[in-house]
Coordinates of C-alpha atoms in Angstrom, one line a residue:
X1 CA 216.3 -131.1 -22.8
X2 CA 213.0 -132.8 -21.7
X3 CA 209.2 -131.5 -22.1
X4 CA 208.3 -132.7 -18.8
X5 CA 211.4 -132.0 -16.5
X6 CA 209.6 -132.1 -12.9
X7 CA 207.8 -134.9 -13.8
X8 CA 211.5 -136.5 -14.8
X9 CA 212.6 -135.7 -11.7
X10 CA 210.6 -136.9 -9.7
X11 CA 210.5 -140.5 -11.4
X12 CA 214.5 -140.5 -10.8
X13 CA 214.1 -140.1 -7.2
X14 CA 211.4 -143.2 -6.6
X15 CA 214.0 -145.4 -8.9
X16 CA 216.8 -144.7 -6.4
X17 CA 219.0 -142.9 -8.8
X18 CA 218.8 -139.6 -7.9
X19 CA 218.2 -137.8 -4.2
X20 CA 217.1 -134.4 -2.7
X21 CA 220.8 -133.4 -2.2
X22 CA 221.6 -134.5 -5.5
X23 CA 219.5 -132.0 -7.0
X24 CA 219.9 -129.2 -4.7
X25 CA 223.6 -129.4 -5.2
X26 CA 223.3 -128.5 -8.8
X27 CA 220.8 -126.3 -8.9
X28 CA 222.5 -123.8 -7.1
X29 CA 224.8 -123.4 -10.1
X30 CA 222.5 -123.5 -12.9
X31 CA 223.7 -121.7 -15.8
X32 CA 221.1 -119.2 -17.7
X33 CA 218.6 -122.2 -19.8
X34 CA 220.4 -125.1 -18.1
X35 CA 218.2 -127.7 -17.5
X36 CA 218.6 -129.4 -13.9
X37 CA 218.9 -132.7 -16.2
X38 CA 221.5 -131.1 -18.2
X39 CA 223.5 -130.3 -14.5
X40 CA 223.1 -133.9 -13.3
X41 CA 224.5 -135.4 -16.3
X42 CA 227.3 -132.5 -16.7
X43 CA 228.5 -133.2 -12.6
X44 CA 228.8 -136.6 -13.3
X45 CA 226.0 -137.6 -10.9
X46 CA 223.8 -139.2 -13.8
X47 CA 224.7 -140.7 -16.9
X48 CA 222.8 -139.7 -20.2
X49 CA 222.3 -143.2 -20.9
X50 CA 220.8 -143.5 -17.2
X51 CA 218.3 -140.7 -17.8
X52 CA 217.4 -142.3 -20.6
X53 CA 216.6 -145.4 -19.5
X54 CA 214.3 -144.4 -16.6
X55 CA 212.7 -142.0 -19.1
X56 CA 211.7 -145.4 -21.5
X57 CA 210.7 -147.0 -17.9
X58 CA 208.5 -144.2 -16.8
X59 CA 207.1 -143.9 -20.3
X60 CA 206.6 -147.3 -21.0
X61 CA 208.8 -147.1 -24.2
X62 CA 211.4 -149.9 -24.4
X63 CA 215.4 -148.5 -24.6
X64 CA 217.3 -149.0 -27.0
X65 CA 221.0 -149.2 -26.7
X66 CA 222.3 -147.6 -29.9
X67 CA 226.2 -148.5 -29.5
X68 CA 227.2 -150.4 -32.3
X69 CA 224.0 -150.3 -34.7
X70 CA 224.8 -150.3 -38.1
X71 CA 222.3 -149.0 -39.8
X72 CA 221.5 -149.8 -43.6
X73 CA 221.5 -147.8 -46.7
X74 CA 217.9 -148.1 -47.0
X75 CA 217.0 -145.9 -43.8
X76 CA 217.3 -142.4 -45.1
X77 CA 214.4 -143.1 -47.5
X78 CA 212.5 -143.9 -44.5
X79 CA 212.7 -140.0 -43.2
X80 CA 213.9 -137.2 -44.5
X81 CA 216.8 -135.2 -43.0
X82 CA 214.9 -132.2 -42.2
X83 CA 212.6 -134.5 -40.3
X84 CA 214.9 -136.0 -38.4
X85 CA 216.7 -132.5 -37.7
X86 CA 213.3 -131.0 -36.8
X87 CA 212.2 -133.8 -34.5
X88 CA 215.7 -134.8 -33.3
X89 CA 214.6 -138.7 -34.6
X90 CA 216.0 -141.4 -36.1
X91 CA 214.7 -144.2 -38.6
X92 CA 215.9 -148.0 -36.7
X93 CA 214.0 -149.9 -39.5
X94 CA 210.6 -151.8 -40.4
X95 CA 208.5 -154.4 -38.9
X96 CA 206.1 -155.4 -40.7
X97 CA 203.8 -152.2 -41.7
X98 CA 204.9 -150.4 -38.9
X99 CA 207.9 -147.6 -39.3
X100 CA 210.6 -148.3 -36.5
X101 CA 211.5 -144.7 -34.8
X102 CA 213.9 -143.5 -31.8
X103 CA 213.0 -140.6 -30.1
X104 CA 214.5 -138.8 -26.8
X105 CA 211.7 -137.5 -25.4
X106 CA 208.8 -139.9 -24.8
X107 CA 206.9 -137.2 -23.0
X108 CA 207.2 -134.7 -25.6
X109 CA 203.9 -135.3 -27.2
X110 CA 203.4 -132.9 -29.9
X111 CA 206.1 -134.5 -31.2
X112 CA 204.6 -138.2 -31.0
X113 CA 201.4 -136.9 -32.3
X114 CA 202.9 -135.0 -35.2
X115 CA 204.8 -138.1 -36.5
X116 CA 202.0 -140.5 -37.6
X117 CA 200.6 -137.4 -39.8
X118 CA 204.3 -136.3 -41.3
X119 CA 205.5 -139.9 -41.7
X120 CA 203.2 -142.6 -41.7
X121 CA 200.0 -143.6 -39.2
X122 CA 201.6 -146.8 -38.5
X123 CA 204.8 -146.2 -36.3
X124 CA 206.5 -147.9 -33.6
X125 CA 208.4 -145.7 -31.2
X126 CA 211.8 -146.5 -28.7
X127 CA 213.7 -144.3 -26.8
X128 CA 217.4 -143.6 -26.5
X129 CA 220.3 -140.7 -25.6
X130 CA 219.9 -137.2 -27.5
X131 CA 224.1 -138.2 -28.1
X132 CA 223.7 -141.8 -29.7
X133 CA 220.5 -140.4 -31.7
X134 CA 222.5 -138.0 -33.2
X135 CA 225.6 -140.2 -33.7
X136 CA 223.2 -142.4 -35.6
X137 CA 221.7 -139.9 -37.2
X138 CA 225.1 -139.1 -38.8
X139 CA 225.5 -142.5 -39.9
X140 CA 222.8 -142.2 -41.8
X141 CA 222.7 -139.0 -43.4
X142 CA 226.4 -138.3 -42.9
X143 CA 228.2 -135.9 -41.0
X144 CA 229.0 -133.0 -43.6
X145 CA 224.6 -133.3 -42.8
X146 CA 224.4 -133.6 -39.3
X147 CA 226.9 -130.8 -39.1
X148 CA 225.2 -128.1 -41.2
X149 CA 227.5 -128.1 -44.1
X150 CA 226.1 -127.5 -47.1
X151 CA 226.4 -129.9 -50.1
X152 CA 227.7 -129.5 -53.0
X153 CA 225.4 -129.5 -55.7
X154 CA 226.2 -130.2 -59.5
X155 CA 226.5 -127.9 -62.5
X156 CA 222.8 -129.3 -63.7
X157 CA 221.1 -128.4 -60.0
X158 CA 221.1 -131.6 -58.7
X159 CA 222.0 -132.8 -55.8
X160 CA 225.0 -135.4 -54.7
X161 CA 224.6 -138.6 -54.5
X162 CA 224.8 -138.6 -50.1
X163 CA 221.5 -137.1 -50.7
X164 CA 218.5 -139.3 -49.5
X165 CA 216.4 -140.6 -52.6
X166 CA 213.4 -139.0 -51.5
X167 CA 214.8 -136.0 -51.9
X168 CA 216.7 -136.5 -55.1
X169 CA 213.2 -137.8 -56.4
X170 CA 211.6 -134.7 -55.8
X171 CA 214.2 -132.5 -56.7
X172 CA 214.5 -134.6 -60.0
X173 CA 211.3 -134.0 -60.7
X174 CA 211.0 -129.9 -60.1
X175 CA 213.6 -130.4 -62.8
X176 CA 212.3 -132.3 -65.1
X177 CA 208.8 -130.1 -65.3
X178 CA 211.4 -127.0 -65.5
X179 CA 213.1 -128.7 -68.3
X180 CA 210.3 -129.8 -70.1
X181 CA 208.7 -126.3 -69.9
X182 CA 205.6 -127.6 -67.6
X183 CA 203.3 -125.1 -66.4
X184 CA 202.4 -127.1 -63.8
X185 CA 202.7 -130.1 -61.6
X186 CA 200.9 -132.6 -60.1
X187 CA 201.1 -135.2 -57.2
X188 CA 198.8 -137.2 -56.7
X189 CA 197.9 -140.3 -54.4
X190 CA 195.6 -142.6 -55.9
X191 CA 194.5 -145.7 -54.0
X192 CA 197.0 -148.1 -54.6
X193 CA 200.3 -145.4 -55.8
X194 CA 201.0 -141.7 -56.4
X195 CA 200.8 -140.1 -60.0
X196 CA 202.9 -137.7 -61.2
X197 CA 201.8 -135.4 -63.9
X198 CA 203.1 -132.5 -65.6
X199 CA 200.6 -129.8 -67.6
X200 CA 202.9 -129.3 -70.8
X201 CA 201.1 -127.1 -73.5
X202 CA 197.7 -126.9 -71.7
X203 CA 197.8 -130.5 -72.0
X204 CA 197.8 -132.9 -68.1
X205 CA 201.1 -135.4 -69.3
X206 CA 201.0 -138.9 -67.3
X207 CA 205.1 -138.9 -66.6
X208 CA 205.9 -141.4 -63.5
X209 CA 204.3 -143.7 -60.8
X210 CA 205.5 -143.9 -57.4
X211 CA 204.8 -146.8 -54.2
X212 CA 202.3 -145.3 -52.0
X213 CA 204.6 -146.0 -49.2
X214 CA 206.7 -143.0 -50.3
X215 CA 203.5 -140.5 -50.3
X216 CA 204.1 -139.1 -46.7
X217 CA 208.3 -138.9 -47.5
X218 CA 207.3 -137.0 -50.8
X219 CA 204.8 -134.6 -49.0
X220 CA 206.5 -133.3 -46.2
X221 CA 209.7 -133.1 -48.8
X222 CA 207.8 -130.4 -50.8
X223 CA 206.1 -128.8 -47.2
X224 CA 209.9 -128.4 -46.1
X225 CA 211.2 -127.2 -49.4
X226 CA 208.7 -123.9 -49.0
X227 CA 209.5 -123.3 -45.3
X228 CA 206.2 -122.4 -44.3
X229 CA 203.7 -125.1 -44.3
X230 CA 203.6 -127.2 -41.3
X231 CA 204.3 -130.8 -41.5
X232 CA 202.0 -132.2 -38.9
X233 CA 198.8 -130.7 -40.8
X234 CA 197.0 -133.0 -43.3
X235 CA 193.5 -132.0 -42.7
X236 CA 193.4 -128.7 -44.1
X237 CA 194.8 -126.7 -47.3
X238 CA 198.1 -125.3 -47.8
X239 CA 199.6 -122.5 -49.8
X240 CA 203.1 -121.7 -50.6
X241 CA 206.3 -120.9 -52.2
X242 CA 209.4 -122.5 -53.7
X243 CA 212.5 -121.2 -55.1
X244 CA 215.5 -123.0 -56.5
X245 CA 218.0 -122.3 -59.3
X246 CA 218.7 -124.8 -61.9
X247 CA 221.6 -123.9 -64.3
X248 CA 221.9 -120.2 -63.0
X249 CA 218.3 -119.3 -63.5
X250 CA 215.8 -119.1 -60.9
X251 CA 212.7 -121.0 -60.8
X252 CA 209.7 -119.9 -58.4
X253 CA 206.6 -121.9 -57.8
X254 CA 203.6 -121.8 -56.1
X255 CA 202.5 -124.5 -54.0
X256 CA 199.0 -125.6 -52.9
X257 CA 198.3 -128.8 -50.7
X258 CA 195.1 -129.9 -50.5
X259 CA 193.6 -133.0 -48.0
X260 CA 192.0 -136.1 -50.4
X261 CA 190.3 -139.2 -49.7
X262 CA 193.6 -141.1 -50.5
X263 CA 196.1 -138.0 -48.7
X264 CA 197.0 -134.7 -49.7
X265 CA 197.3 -133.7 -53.3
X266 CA 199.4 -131.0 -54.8
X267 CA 199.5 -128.9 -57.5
X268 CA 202.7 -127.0 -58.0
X269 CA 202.4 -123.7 -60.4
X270 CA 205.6 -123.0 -62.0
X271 CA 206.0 -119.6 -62.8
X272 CA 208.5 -119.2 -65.8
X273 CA 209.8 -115.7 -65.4
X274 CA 211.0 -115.6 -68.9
X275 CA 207.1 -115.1 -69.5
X276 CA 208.0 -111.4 -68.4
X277 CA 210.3 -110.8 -71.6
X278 CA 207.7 -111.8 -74.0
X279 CA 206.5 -109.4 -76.3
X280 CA 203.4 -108.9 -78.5
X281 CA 204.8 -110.7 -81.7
X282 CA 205.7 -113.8 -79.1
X283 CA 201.6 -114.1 -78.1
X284 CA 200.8 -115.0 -81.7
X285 CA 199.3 -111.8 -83.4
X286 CA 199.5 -111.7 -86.7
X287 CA 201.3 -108.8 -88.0
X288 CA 197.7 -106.7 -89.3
X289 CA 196.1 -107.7 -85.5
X290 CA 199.2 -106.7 -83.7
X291 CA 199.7 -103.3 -85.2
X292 CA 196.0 -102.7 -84.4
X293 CA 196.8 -103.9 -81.2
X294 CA 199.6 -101.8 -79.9
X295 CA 197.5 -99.0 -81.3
X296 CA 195.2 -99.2 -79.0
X297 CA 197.4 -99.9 -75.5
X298 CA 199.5 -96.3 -76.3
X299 CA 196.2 -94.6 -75.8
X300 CA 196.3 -91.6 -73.5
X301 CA 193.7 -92.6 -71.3
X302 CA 190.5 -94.9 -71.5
X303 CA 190.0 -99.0 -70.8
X304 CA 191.0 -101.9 -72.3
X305 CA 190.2 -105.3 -71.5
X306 CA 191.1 -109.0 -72.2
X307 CA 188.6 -111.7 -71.5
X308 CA 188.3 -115.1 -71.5
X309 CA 188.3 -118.2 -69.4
X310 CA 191.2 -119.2 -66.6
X311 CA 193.9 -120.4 -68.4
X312 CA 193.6 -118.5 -71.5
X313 CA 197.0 -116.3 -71.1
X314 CA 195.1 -113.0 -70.1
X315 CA 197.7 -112.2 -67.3
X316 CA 200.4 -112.8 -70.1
X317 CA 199.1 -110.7 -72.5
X318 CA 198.8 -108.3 -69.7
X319 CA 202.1 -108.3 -68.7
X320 CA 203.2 -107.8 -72.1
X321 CA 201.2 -104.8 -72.7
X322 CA 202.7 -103.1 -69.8
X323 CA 206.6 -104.3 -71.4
X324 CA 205.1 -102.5 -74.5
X325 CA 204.5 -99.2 -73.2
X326 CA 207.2 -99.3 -70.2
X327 CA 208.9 -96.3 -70.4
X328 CA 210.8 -93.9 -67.9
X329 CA 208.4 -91.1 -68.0
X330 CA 205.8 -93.2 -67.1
X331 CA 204.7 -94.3 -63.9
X332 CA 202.8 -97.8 -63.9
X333 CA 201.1 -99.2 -60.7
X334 CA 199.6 -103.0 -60.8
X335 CA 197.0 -104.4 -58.5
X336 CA 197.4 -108.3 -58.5
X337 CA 195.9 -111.4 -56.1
X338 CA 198.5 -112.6 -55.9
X339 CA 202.0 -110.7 -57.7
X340 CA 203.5 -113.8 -59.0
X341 CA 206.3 -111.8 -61.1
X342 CA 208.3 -109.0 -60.4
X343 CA 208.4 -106.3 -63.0
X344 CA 210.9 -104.3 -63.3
X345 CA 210.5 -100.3 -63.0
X346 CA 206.9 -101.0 -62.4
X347 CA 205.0 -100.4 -59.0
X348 CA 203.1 -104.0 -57.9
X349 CA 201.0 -104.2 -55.3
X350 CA 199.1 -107.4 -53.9
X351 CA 195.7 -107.6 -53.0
X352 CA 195.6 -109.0 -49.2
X353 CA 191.5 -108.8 -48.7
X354 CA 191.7 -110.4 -44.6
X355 CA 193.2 -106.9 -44.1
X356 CA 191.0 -104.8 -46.1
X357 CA 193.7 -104.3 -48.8
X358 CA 190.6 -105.1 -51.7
X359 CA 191.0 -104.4 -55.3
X360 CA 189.0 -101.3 -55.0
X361 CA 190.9 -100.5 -51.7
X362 CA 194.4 -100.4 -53.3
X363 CA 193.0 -98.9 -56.9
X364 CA 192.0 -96.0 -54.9
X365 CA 195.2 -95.6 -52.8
X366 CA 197.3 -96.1 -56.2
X367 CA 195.0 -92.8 -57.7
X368 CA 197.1 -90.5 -55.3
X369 CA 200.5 -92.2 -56.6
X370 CA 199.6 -90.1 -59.8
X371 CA 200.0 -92.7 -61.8
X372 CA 199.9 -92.7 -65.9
X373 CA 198.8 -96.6 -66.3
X374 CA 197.4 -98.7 -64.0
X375 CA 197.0 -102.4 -64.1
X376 CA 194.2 -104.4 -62.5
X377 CA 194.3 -108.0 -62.1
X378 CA 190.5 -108.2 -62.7
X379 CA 187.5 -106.1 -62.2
X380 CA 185.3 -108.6 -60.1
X381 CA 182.2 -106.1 -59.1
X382 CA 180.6 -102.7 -59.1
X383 CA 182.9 -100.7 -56.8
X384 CA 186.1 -101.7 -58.8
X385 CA 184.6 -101.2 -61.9
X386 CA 183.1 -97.9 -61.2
X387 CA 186.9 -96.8 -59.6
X388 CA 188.3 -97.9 -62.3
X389 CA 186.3 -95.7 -65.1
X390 CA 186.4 -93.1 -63.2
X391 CA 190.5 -93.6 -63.1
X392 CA 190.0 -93.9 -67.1
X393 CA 187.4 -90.8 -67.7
X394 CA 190.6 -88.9 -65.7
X395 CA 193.1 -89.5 -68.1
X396 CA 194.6 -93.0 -67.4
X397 CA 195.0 -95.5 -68.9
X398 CA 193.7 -99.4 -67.3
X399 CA 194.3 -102.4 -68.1
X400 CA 192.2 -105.3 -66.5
X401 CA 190.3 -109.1 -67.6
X402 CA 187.4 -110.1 -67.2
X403 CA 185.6 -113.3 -67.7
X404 CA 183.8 -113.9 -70.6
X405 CA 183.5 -116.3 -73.4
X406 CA 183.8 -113.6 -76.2
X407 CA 184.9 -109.6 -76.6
X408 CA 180.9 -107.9 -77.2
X409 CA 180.0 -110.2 -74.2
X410 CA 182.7 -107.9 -72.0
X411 CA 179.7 -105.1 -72.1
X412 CA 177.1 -107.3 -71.2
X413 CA 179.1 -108.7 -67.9
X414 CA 179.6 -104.8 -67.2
X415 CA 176.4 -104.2 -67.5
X416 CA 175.2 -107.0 -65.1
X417 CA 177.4 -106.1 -62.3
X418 CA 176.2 -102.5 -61.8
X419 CA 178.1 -100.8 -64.5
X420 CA 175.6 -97.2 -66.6
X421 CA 175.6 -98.2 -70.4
X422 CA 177.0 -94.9 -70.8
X423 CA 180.2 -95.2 -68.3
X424 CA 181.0 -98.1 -70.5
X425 CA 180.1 -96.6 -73.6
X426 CA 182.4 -94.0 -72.2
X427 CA 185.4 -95.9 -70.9
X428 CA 186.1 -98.9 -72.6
X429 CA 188.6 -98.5 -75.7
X430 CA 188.7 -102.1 -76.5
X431 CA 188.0 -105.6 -75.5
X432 CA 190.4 -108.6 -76.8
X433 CA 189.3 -111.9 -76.2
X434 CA 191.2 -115.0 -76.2
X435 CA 192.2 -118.3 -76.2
X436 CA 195.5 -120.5 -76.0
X437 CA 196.5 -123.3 -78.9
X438 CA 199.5 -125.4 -78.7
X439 CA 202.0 -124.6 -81.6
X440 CA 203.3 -127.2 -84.5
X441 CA 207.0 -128.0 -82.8
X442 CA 208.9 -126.1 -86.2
X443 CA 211.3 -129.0 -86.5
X444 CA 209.7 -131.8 -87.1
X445 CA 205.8 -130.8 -88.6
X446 CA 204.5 -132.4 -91.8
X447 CA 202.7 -131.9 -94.9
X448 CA 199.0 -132.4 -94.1
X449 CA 195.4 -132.0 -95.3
X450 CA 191.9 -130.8 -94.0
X451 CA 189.5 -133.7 -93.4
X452 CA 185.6 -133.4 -95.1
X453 CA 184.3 -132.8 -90.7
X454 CA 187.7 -130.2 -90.3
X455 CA 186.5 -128.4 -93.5
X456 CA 182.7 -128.4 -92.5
X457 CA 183.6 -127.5 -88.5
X458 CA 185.8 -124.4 -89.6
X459 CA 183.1 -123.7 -92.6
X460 CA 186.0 -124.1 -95.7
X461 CA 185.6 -124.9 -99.0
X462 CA 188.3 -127.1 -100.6
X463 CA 188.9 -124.4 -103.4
X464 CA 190.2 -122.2 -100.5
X465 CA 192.7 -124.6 -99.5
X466 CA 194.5 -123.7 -102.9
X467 CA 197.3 -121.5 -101.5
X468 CA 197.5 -122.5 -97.8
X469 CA 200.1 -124.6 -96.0
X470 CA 198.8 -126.9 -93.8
X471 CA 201.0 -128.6 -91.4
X472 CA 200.1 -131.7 -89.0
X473 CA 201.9 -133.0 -85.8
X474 CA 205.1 -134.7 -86.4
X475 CA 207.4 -136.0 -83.4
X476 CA 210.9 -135.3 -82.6
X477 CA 212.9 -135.2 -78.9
X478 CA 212.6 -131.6 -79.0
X479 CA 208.9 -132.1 -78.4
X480 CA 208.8 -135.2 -76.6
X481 CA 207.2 -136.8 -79.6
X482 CA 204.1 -135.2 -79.2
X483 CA 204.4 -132.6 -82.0
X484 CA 203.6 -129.5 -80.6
X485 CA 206.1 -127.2 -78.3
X486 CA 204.2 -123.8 -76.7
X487 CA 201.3 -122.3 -77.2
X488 CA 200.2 -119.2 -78.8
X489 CA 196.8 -116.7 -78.9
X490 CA 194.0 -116.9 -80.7
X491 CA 192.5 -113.0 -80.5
X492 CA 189.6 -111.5 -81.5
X493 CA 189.8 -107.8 -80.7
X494 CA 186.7 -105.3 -80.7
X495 CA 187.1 -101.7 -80.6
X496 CA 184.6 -99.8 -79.5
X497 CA 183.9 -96.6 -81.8
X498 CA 182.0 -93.8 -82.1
X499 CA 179.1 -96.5 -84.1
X500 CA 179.7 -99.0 -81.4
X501 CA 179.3 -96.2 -78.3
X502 CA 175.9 -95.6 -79.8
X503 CA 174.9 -98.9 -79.9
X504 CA 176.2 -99.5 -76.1
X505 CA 174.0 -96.9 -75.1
X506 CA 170.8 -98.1 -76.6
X507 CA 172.0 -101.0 -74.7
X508 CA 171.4 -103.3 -77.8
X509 CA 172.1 -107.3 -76.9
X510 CA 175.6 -108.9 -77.4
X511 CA 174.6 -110.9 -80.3
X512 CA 173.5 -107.6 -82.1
X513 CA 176.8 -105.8 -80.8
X514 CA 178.5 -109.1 -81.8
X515 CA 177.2 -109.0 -86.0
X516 CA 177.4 -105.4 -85.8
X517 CA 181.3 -105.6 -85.1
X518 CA 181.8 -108.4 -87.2
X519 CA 180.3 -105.9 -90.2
X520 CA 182.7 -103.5 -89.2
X521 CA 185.8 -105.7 -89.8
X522 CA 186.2 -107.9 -86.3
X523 CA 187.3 -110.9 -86.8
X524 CA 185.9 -114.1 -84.2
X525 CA 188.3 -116.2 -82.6
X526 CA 187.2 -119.3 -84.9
X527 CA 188.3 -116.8 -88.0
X528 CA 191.9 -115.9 -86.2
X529 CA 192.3 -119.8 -85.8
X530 CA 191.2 -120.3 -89.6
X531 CA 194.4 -117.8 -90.7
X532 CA 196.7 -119.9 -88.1
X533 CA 195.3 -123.1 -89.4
X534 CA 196.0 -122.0 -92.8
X535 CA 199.5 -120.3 -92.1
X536 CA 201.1 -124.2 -91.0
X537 CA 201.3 -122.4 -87.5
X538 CA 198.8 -125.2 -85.6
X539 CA 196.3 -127.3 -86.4
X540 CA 192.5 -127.3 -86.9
X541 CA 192.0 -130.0 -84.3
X542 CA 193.1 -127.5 -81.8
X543 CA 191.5 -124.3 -83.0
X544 CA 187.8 -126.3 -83.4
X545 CA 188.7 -127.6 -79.8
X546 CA 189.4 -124.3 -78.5
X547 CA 186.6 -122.3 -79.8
X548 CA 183.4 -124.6 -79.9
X549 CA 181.2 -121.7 -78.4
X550 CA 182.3 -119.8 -81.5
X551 CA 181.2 -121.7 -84.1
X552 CA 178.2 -120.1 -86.0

């Protein structure tokens, strides 16, 4: 019941309230984790209330007599339910700056420590009865709360209104990203508020403002929602998970907290599993690139790789290879850091490197699964890499990224970490490189025109503008105004021949390998962007922007 019992004991016998005899009689008939406290209180010898008034004296914490305190609607946006629950608090107001709190235990100092950090520095603390704190607490928050009853929630996902607005806030705005199809979300405290921003499209969207009072309520909100970060830690990152359903689908995010100069920032990943359903014609090939495409993943055995920077959909077209080629009488294993989808009928495995699980660890455990494809979330030195070729020269096929700003580069960044000219030669199938560009929203895009610096940047003439259809950004409520709703690929896919092996293994320089391949038909991914540009499918403000380091 209390942190410090003996010490409690020992304060109610010098205030005259409790004797030797008194305590001997009850513990003699202590019940398995009864407190002697408990007994005294239970055998009528002390009152609660009397316990908890020598506690505040020994303490130094002034009482508070809670009988009859009505407490205002405003209190449960002062702390959380969860808090309260966790710390067995209550919220008795403001004064001033300083956040009014009622505890039962003023010798329970990981408690009184951990407060300031989950609530706010400034905090002035009373003491009461565990009964009357949890009377009040129902007062506040409501019983159906207090009891463990589970609320209702609405057909949309929200919660009732009994909730407290700090949680509805957040809630509302999980929702609201999931809604608006935001990749990701941001919170963060500035110095005088706390923005909140949602990545819709590639593109960080300014959405709301929130008092810096409510950063701490907000924070520990989102650490409680994922069950696994600890509320009392600001100083160092956080990583986690949060699942909810809205509307009978399941949304999962990861979480990651990090400590600012103005308080801890976070950056919610929401990870859209309808992604997983997507198949090649949804990632923007054009027909002619996509039949090449799935040519080359149904190969027996060999490598292929996608490239480009982070954030440029390589897991995505990943994962929709592997839906490509699924099949029964295959066996598919994936290596990931970390698995953020489930696939089904597919083997995942996540990398876990403080235990020794490395990529090259797990790729060559997954060899004796006798797997047909495997799946490699990226090949990041020489050991994976040389596992992995190996895996290919042995009749499987791999799948993995890499990081590079164009396809022919792939062999250079082979090269550098370790990897023979002729392994790669070898190996490698084919290397797609890409990028992401947002999409003309379909239902309201207009009639537009190529500007003289559009025309020079993508290297048209006007006389090829003849037959195309070029669209700009319009603005409707399907796409919040802004005119463009999802993204698609711009690809530019090598394949590595029998010409191109040679040339690997008189280890000529990318830019050779790059005009050789571009004389054998490749096409850059400025040229891809050009045929978008000119199909009305985006615009050539986003394909310049997306591929300056292709421009000749």
């Amino acid at each position: 019941m209390y942190s410090n019992e003996t010490y409690l004991l020992e304060q109610l016998q010098e205030s005259g309230l409790l004797t030797d005899r008194d305590i001997q009689q009850v513990q003699s008939g202590l019940k398995p984790g009864e407190s002697v406290v408990e007994a005294l209180i239970k055998a009528g010898i002390m009152s609660d209330e009397q316990v908890a008034q020598a506690v505040a004296v020994s303490s130094g914490m002034e009482y508070v007599d809670l009988h009859g305190f009505e407490p205002h609607h405003g209190l449960k946006t002062l702390v959380g339910l969860e808090v309260a629950q966790k710390y067995k608090i209550a919220p008795l107001g403001t004064n001033g700056s300083a956040l009014q709190i009622v505890v039962c235990d003023p010798f329970d100092f990981e408690t009184l420590d951990a407060l300031p950090h989950v609530l706010q520095p400034d905090i002035e603390f009373y003491c009461s009865t565990p009964a009357l704190i949890k009377t009040l607490q129902a007062n506040i928050y409501g019983n159906e709360a207090i009891m463990g009853v589970p609320k209702a929630k609405n057909s949309d996902g929200s919660t009732s209104d009994d909730d407290a607005p700090v949680i509805k806030l957040v809630t509302n705005m999980l929702m609201e990203a999931f809604k608006n199809k935001a990749s990701d979300i941001h919170v963060e405290p500035l110095e005088k508020d706390i923005r909140i921003r949602y990545r819709m499209d590639g593109v960080l969207v300014d959405v709301e403002h929130h008092p810096k009072r409510l950063h701490a309520a907000i924070i520990g909100r989102i650490k409680i929602m994922t069950g696994t970060m600890q509320l009392d830690e600001k100083r160092v990152p956080q990583d986690g998970r949060i699942q909810m359903s809205y509307n009978e689908k399941e949304i999962d995010m990861r979480v990651s907290i990090i400590p600012t100069n103005h308080g801890e920032s976070v950056v919610m990943r929401v990870l859209d599993k309808s992604s997983l359903r997507l198949g090649l014609s949804d990632l923007g090939f054009l027909t002619d690139d996509q039949a090449a495409f799935e040519r080359l993943i149904t190969l027996p055995d060999g490598i292929i790789l996608v490239t480009g920077p982070t954030g440029s959909g390589k897991t995505t077209t990943l994962y929709a290879c592997l839906n490509f080629i699924n099949r029964p009488d295959r066996k598919i294993i994936t290596v990931e850091d970390p698995v953020e989808y489930e696939l089904a009928g597919i083997n995942q495995v996540m990398v876990k490197e403080d235990i020794g699980m490395t990529f090259a660890a797990a790729l060559r455990a997954m060899l004796r699964q006798a797997p047909n494809i495997i799946m490699l979330g990226e090949i990041r030195d020489l050991e994976t890499a040389s596992i992995a070729i190996q895996a290919s020269l042995t009749g499987h096929l791999v799948f993995s990224t890499l990081h590079t700003n164009d396809a022919p580069s792939a062999v250079a960044r082979l090269s550098d970490i370790g990897v023979k000219p002729f392994l790669i030669a070898s190996a490698v199938r084919a290397i797609q490189a890409q990028r992401l560009v947002r999409k003309l929203c379909g239902d309201c895009k207009t009639s537009s025109t190529l500007n003289d610096r559009e025309l020079r940047s993508l290297g048209l003439e006007a006389s090829q503008l003849m037959e195309a259809t070029i669209f700009g950004p319009g603005g409707c409520a399907k796409c919040r105004q802004g005119g463009y709703r999802g993204r698609m690929s711009l690809v530019e896919i090598f394949t590595v021949d029998d010409e191109v092996r040679n040339m690997i293994n008189q280890q000529l320089t990318t830019p050779q390998l790059r005009k050789r391949a571009r004389e054998l038909g490749m096409r850059t991914l400025r040229e891809d962007g050009i045929r978008k540009v000119l199909s009305g499918m985006t615009t050539a403000e986003e394909v310049i922007e997306a591929t300056m380091s292709d421009a000749d």
